[in-house]
Amino acid sequence: MDKLSIKKTARLGCALLSVFIAVGTASPSARGWKYYLEKGRLQYEGGMLDFAIFNLGQCLDANPGCHEAANMLASIYIKKNRKSRAIDYYRRSLEIDERQAEVHYALGELYEFFIEREAAFRHYARSIEIDPEHLKGHASLVRFYLKRDDRASAERHFRTSYRLARAKTGALFERAREAEKKGDLARARDLYAGVIDEAPLFIEAYIGQYEVNRRLNDYASAAAALERLKFVKPDHDRAYLLLGYIYFNRRLPGSRKARLEQAIDNLKKAIELNPGNYEACISLSE
């Protein structure tokens, strides 16, 4: 165990001890749901997930209206890759308090994972009804409206999400660009990843990550950045163009035939989105 882990464990132990001292002499009925909530929260934050599940469950048994415990249990089950169980707890949380934008967004992600698109759409839409500046909610709605061929709505949500992204992560993006200019490519890559995690429609961050990975000769990661950009902004023709170039010109893991087919598919999509894309036409002819 390294020093950082030892310190973290010690802090957790001290925090738990303070809880035990505060309520240790109280009767079981006097402890109540708050005791189990606090204990479960500390265990959750310390990575003691199975213990946290027990205590948060005790909290909900004592107080079925504690949505905070339900949310933490949902988060734990996501970490444990038990997404169906997580859905159960998020739904329970919304039954307690329906006006939780972040929970609606989280449920949207889970339903989208299970390809329940209509349910996902409803929860993403509800997240921005509750919080009109929910950046990720707007970002998710862009791809849904594009699939519905409602480009006007997609563009409206894109503009809102991009504006919020600039406000929230603009400074972090500039730090990434500065690191890239200085040649600190590993740091730039990490900073661009941070921007993307916080602001999924900050398009320039994906392109920055692509460029950094390309300079590092890590073409698999460069392609992964563009594939993620394609997912969040399915009408971004430059992402398809660059992917076509990578899959055609660079050796990547996997079948060469499959990569060539990916190159062709991406270049065709780039041309479909932008028929005047001369570069895509030339690359496809090659």
Coordinates of C-alpha atoms in Angstrom, one line a residue:
M1 CA 0.0 0.0 0.0
D2 CA 1.5 3.4 -1.0
K3 CA 1.6 6.4 1.3
L4 CA -1.3 8.1 -0.4
S5 CA -3.5 5.0 0.1
I6 CA -2.4 4.8 3.8
K7 CA -3.3 8.5 4.4
K8 CA -6.7 8.1 2.6
T9 CA -7.5 5.0 4.7
A10 CA -6.4 6.8 7.9
R11 CA -8.7 9.7 7.1
L12 CA -11.6 7.4 6.4
G13 CA -10.9 5.6 9.7
C14 CA -10.9 8.9 11.6
A15 CA -14.1 10.0 10.0
L16 CA -15.9 6.7 10.7
L17 CA -14.6 6.8 14.3
S18 CA -16.1 10.3 14.8
V19 CA -19.4 9.0 13.7
F20 CA -19.2 6.0 16.0
I21 CA -18.3 8.2 19.0
A22 CA -21.1 10.6 18.2
V23 CA -23.8 7.9 18.2
G24 CA -22.1 5.0 19.8
T25 CA -23.8 5.5 23.2
A26 CA -27.2 6.2 21.7
S27 CA -30.0 3.6 21.6
P28 CA -30.7 1.9 18.2
S29 CA -33.8 4.0 17.8
A30 CA -32.0 7.2 18.6
R31 CA -29.3 6.5 16.0
G32 CA -31.9 6.6 13.2
W33 CA -31.5 6.9 9.5
K34 CA -29.0 9.8 9.6
Y35 CA -26.4 7.6 11.3
Y36 CA -26.7 4.9 8.6
L37 CA -26.6 7.6 5.8
E38 CA -23.4 9.2 7.1
K39 CA -21.8 5.9 7.7
G40 CA -22.7 4.7 4.2
R41 CA -21.5 7.9 2.7
L42 CA -18.1 7.6 4.3
Q43 CA -17.8 4.0 3.2
Y44 CA -18.9 4.9 -0.3
E45 CA -16.3 7.7 -0.5
G46 CA -13.6 5.4 0.9
G47 CA -14.4 2.6 -1.7
M48 CA -15.9 0.2 0.9
L49 CA -18.8 -0.4 -1.4
D50 CA -20.3 -3.6 0.1
F51 CA -20.3 -2.1 3.5
A52 CA -21.8 1.1 2.1
I53 CA -24.6 -0.9 0.4
F54 CA -25.6 -2.4 3.8
N55 CA -25.7 0.9 5.6
L56 CA -27.4 2.8 2.9
G57 CA -30.0 0.0 2.7
Q58 CA -30.5 0.4 6.5
C59 CA -31.0 4.1 6.0
L60 CA -33.7 3.5 3.4
D61 CA -35.4 1.0 5.6
A62 CA -35.5 3.5 8.4
N63 CA -36.4 6.5 6.1
P64 CA -37.9 5.4 2.7
G65 CA -37.9 9.1 1.7
C66 CA -34.1 9.5 1.7
H67 CA -33.3 10.0 -2.0
E68 CA -29.7 10.7 -1.2
A69 CA -29.2 7.1 -0.1
A70 CA -31.0 5.8 -3.2
N71 CA -28.7 7.9 -5.4
M72 CA -25.6 6.6 -3.7
L73 CA -26.8 3.1 -4.1
A74 CA -27.5 3.6 -7.8
S75 CA -23.9 5.0 -8.2
I76 CA -22.5 2.0 -6.4
Y77 CA -24.3 -0.4 -8.6
I78 CA -23.0 1.4 -11.7
K79 CA -19.5 1.0 -10.4
K80 CA -20.2 -2.7 -9.9
N81 CA -21.5 -2.9 -13.5
R82 CA -25.0 -3.8 -12.3
K83 CA -26.8 -1.1 -14.3
S84 CA -30.3 -2.6 -14.1
R85 CA -30.1 -2.4 -10.3
A86 CA -28.9 1.2 -10.6
I87 CA -32.0 2.0 -12.7
D88 CA -34.2 0.6 -9.9
Y89 CA -32.6 3.0 -7.3
Y90 CA -32.6 6.0 -9.5
R91 CA -36.3 5.5 -10.3
R92 CA -36.9 5.1 -6.5
S93 CA -35.1 8.4 -6.0
L94 CA -37.3 10.2 -8.5
E95 CA -40.4 8.8 -6.8
I96 CA -39.2 10.6 -3.7
D97 CA -38.1 13.8 -5.4
E98 CA -38.9 14.1 -9.1
R99 CA -37.1 17.4 -9.6
Q100 CA -33.5 16.1 -9.8
A101 CA -32.0 17.0 -13.1
E102 CA -28.8 15.1 -12.6
V103 CA -30.7 11.9 -11.7
H104 CA -32.9 12.2 -14.9
Y105 CA -29.7 12.7 -16.9
A106 CA -28.1 9.6 -15.2
L107 CA -31.2 7.5 -16.0
G108 CA -31.1 8.7 -19.6
E109 CA -27.5 7.4 -19.9
L110 CA -28.5 4.0 -18.4
Y111 CA -31.6 3.7 -20.7
E112 CA -29.5 4.7 -23.7
F113 CA -27.0 1.9 -22.7
F114 CA -29.8 -0.6 -22.9
I115 CA -31.0 0.9 -26.2
E116 CA -34.3 2.1 -24.7
R117 CA -34.1 5.3 -26.7
E118 CA -37.5 6.8 -26.0
A119 CA -37.0 6.4 -22.2
A120 CA -33.6 7.9 -22.5
F121 CA -34.9 10.8 -24.5
R122 CA -37.6 11.6 -22.0
H123 CA -35.2 11.7 -19.1
Y124 CA -32.7 13.9 -21.0
A125 CA -35.5 16.2 -21.9
R126 CA -36.7 16.4 -18.3
S127 CA -33.2 17.1 -17.1
I128 CA -33.1 20.4 -19.0
E129 CA -36.7 21.2 -18.1
I130 CA -35.6 21.2 -14.5
D131 CA -32.3 22.8 -15.1
P132 CA -32.2 24.8 -18.4
E133 CA -28.4 25.0 -18.1
H134 CA -27.8 21.3 -17.7
L135 CA -24.9 21.1 -20.1
K136 CA -24.8 17.4 -20.6
G137 CA -28.6 17.1 -21.0
H138 CA -28.5 19.5 -23.9
A139 CA -25.5 17.7 -25.4
S140 CA -27.3 14.3 -25.3
L141 CA -30.4 15.7 -26.9
V142 CA -28.4 16.8 -30.0
R143 CA -27.8 13.3 -31.2
F144 CA -31.4 12.3 -30.5
Y145 CA -32.8 15.1 -32.5
L146 CA -30.4 14.4 -35.3
K147 CA -31.6 10.8 -35.4
R148 CA -35.1 12.2 -35.7
D149 CA -34.0 14.4 -38.5
D150 CA -35.0 17.5 -36.5
R151 CA -31.9 19.5 -37.4
A152 CA -33.4 22.8 -36.1
S153 CA -33.8 21.4 -32.6
A154 CA -30.4 19.7 -32.7
E155 CA -28.8 22.9 -33.6
R156 CA -30.6 24.8 -30.8
H157 CA -29.4 22.3 -28.2
F158 CA -25.9 22.3 -29.7
R159 CA -25.6 26.0 -29.4
T160 CA -26.8 26.0 -25.8
S161 CA -24.5 23.2 -24.8
Y162 CA -21.5 24.7 -26.6
R163 CA -22.1 28.1 -24.9
L164 CA -22.3 26.4 -21.5
A165 CA -19.2 24.3 -22.3
R166 CA -17.1 27.4 -23.2
A167 CA -18.2 29.1 -20.0
K168 CA -17.5 26.0 -17.8
T169 CA -14.3 24.6 -19.4
G170 CA -12.9 27.4 -21.5
A171 CA -10.0 28.0 -19.1
L172 CA -9.1 24.3 -18.9
F173 CA -9.2 24.1 -22.7
E174 CA -6.7 27.0 -22.9
R175 CA -4.4 25.2 -20.5
A176 CA -4.6 22.2 -22.8
R177 CA -3.7 24.2 -25.8
E178 CA -0.8 25.9 -24.0
A179 CA 0.6 22.5 -22.9
E180 CA 0.3 21.3 -26.5
K181 CA 2.2 24.4 -27.8
K182 CA 5.0 23.8 -25.2
G183 CA 5.3 20.2 -26.4
D184 CA 4.0 18.7 -23.1
L185 CA 1.8 16.3 -25.1
A186 CA 0.9 13.9 -22.4
R187 CA -0.4 16.7 -20.1
A188 CA -2.2 18.2 -23.1
R189 CA -3.9 14.9 -23.8
D190 CA -5.0 14.6 -20.1
L191 CA -6.3 18.2 -20.1
Y192 CA -8.3 17.7 -23.3
A193 CA -9.8 14.6 -21.8
G194 CA -10.9 16.6 -18.8
V195 CA -12.6 19.1 -21.0
I196 CA -14.4 16.4 -22.9
D197 CA -15.6 14.7 -19.7
E198 CA -17.0 17.9 -18.4
A199 CA -18.3 19.3 -21.7
P200 CA -19.2 16.6 -24.3
L201 CA -19.8 19.0 -27.1
F202 CA -16.6 21.1 -26.9
I203 CA -15.7 20.1 -30.4
E204 CA -12.2 21.6 -30.4
A205 CA -11.2 19.5 -27.5
Y206 CA -11.7 16.3 -29.5
I207 CA -9.7 17.7 -32.4
G208 CA -7.0 18.7 -30.0
Q209 CA -6.9 15.2 -28.5
Y210 CA -6.8 13.8 -32.0
E211 CA -3.8 16.1 -32.9
V212 CA -1.9 15.3 -29.7
N213 CA -2.3 11.5 -30.2
R214 CA -1.3 11.8 -33.8
R215 CA 1.9 13.6 -32.8
L216 CA 2.5 10.9 -30.3
N217 CA 2.0 8.3 -33.1
D218 CA -0.8 6.8 -31.0
Y219 CA -3.3 6.5 -33.9
A220 CA -5.6 4.1 -32.1
S221 CA -6.2 6.7 -29.4
A222 CA -6.5 9.4 -32.1
A223 CA -9.2 7.3 -33.8
A224 CA -11.0 6.7 -30.5
A225 CA -11.2 10.5 -29.9
L226 CA -12.8 11.0 -33.3
E227 CA -15.2 8.1 -32.8
R228 CA -16.3 9.7 -29.6
L229 CA -16.8 13.0 -31.4
K230 CA -18.9 11.1 -34.0
F231 CA -21.1 9.7 -31.2
V232 CA -21.8 13.1 -29.6
K233 CA -22.1 15.1 -32.8
P234 CA -23.1 12.6 -35.6
D235 CA -23.3 15.3 -38.2
H236 CA -19.7 16.5 -37.8
D237 CA -18.3 15.7 -41.3
R238 CA -14.7 16.5 -40.4
A239 CA -14.6 13.7 -37.9
Y240 CA -15.6 11.2 -40.6
L241 CA -13.0 12.6 -43.0
L242 CA -10.2 12.3 -40.4
L243 CA -11.3 8.8 -39.5
G244 CA -11.3 7.8 -43.1
Y245 CA -7.7 9.0 -43.4
I246 CA -6.5 7.2 -40.3
Y247 CA -8.2 3.9 -41.1
F248 CA -6.8 4.0 -44.6
N249 CA -3.3 5.3 -44.1
R250 CA -2.3 4.0 -40.6
R251 CA -1.8 0.5 -39.4
L252 CA -4.2 -0.2 -36.4
P253 CA -4.9 -3.3 -34.4
G254 CA -7.4 -5.6 -36.1
S255 CA -8.1 -6.8 -39.6
R256 CA -6.7 -4.6 -42.4
K257 CA -9.8 -5.5 -44.5
A258 CA -12.1 -4.3 -41.7
R259 CA -10.1 -1.1 -41.3
L260 CA -10.4 -0.4 -45.1
E261 CA -14.1 -0.9 -44.9
Q262 CA -14.3 1.5 -42.0
A263 CA -12.3 4.0 -44.0
I264 CA -14.8 3.7 -46.9
D265 CA -17.8 4.0 -44.7
N266 CA -16.5 7.1 -42.9
L267 CA -15.6 8.8 -46.2
K268 CA -19.0 8.1 -47.7
K269 CA -20.6 9.6 -44.6
A270 CA -18.4 12.7 -44.8
I271 CA -19.6 13.1 -48.4
E272 CA -23.2 12.5 -47.5
L273 CA -23.0 15.2 -44.9
N274 CA -21.0 17.6 -47.1
P275 CA -21.3 16.8 -50.8
G276 CA -18.7 19.5 -51.6
N277 CA -16.1 17.9 -49.4
Y278 CA -13.3 17.6 -52.0
E279 CA -10.8 15.9 -49.6
A280 CA -13.3 13.1 -48.8
C281 CA -13.9 12.5 -52.5
I282 CA -10.2 12.3 -53.3
S283 CA -9.6 10.0 -50.3
L284 CA -12.5 7.7 -51.3
S285 CA -11.3 7.5 -54.8
E286 CA -7.9 6.3 -53.5

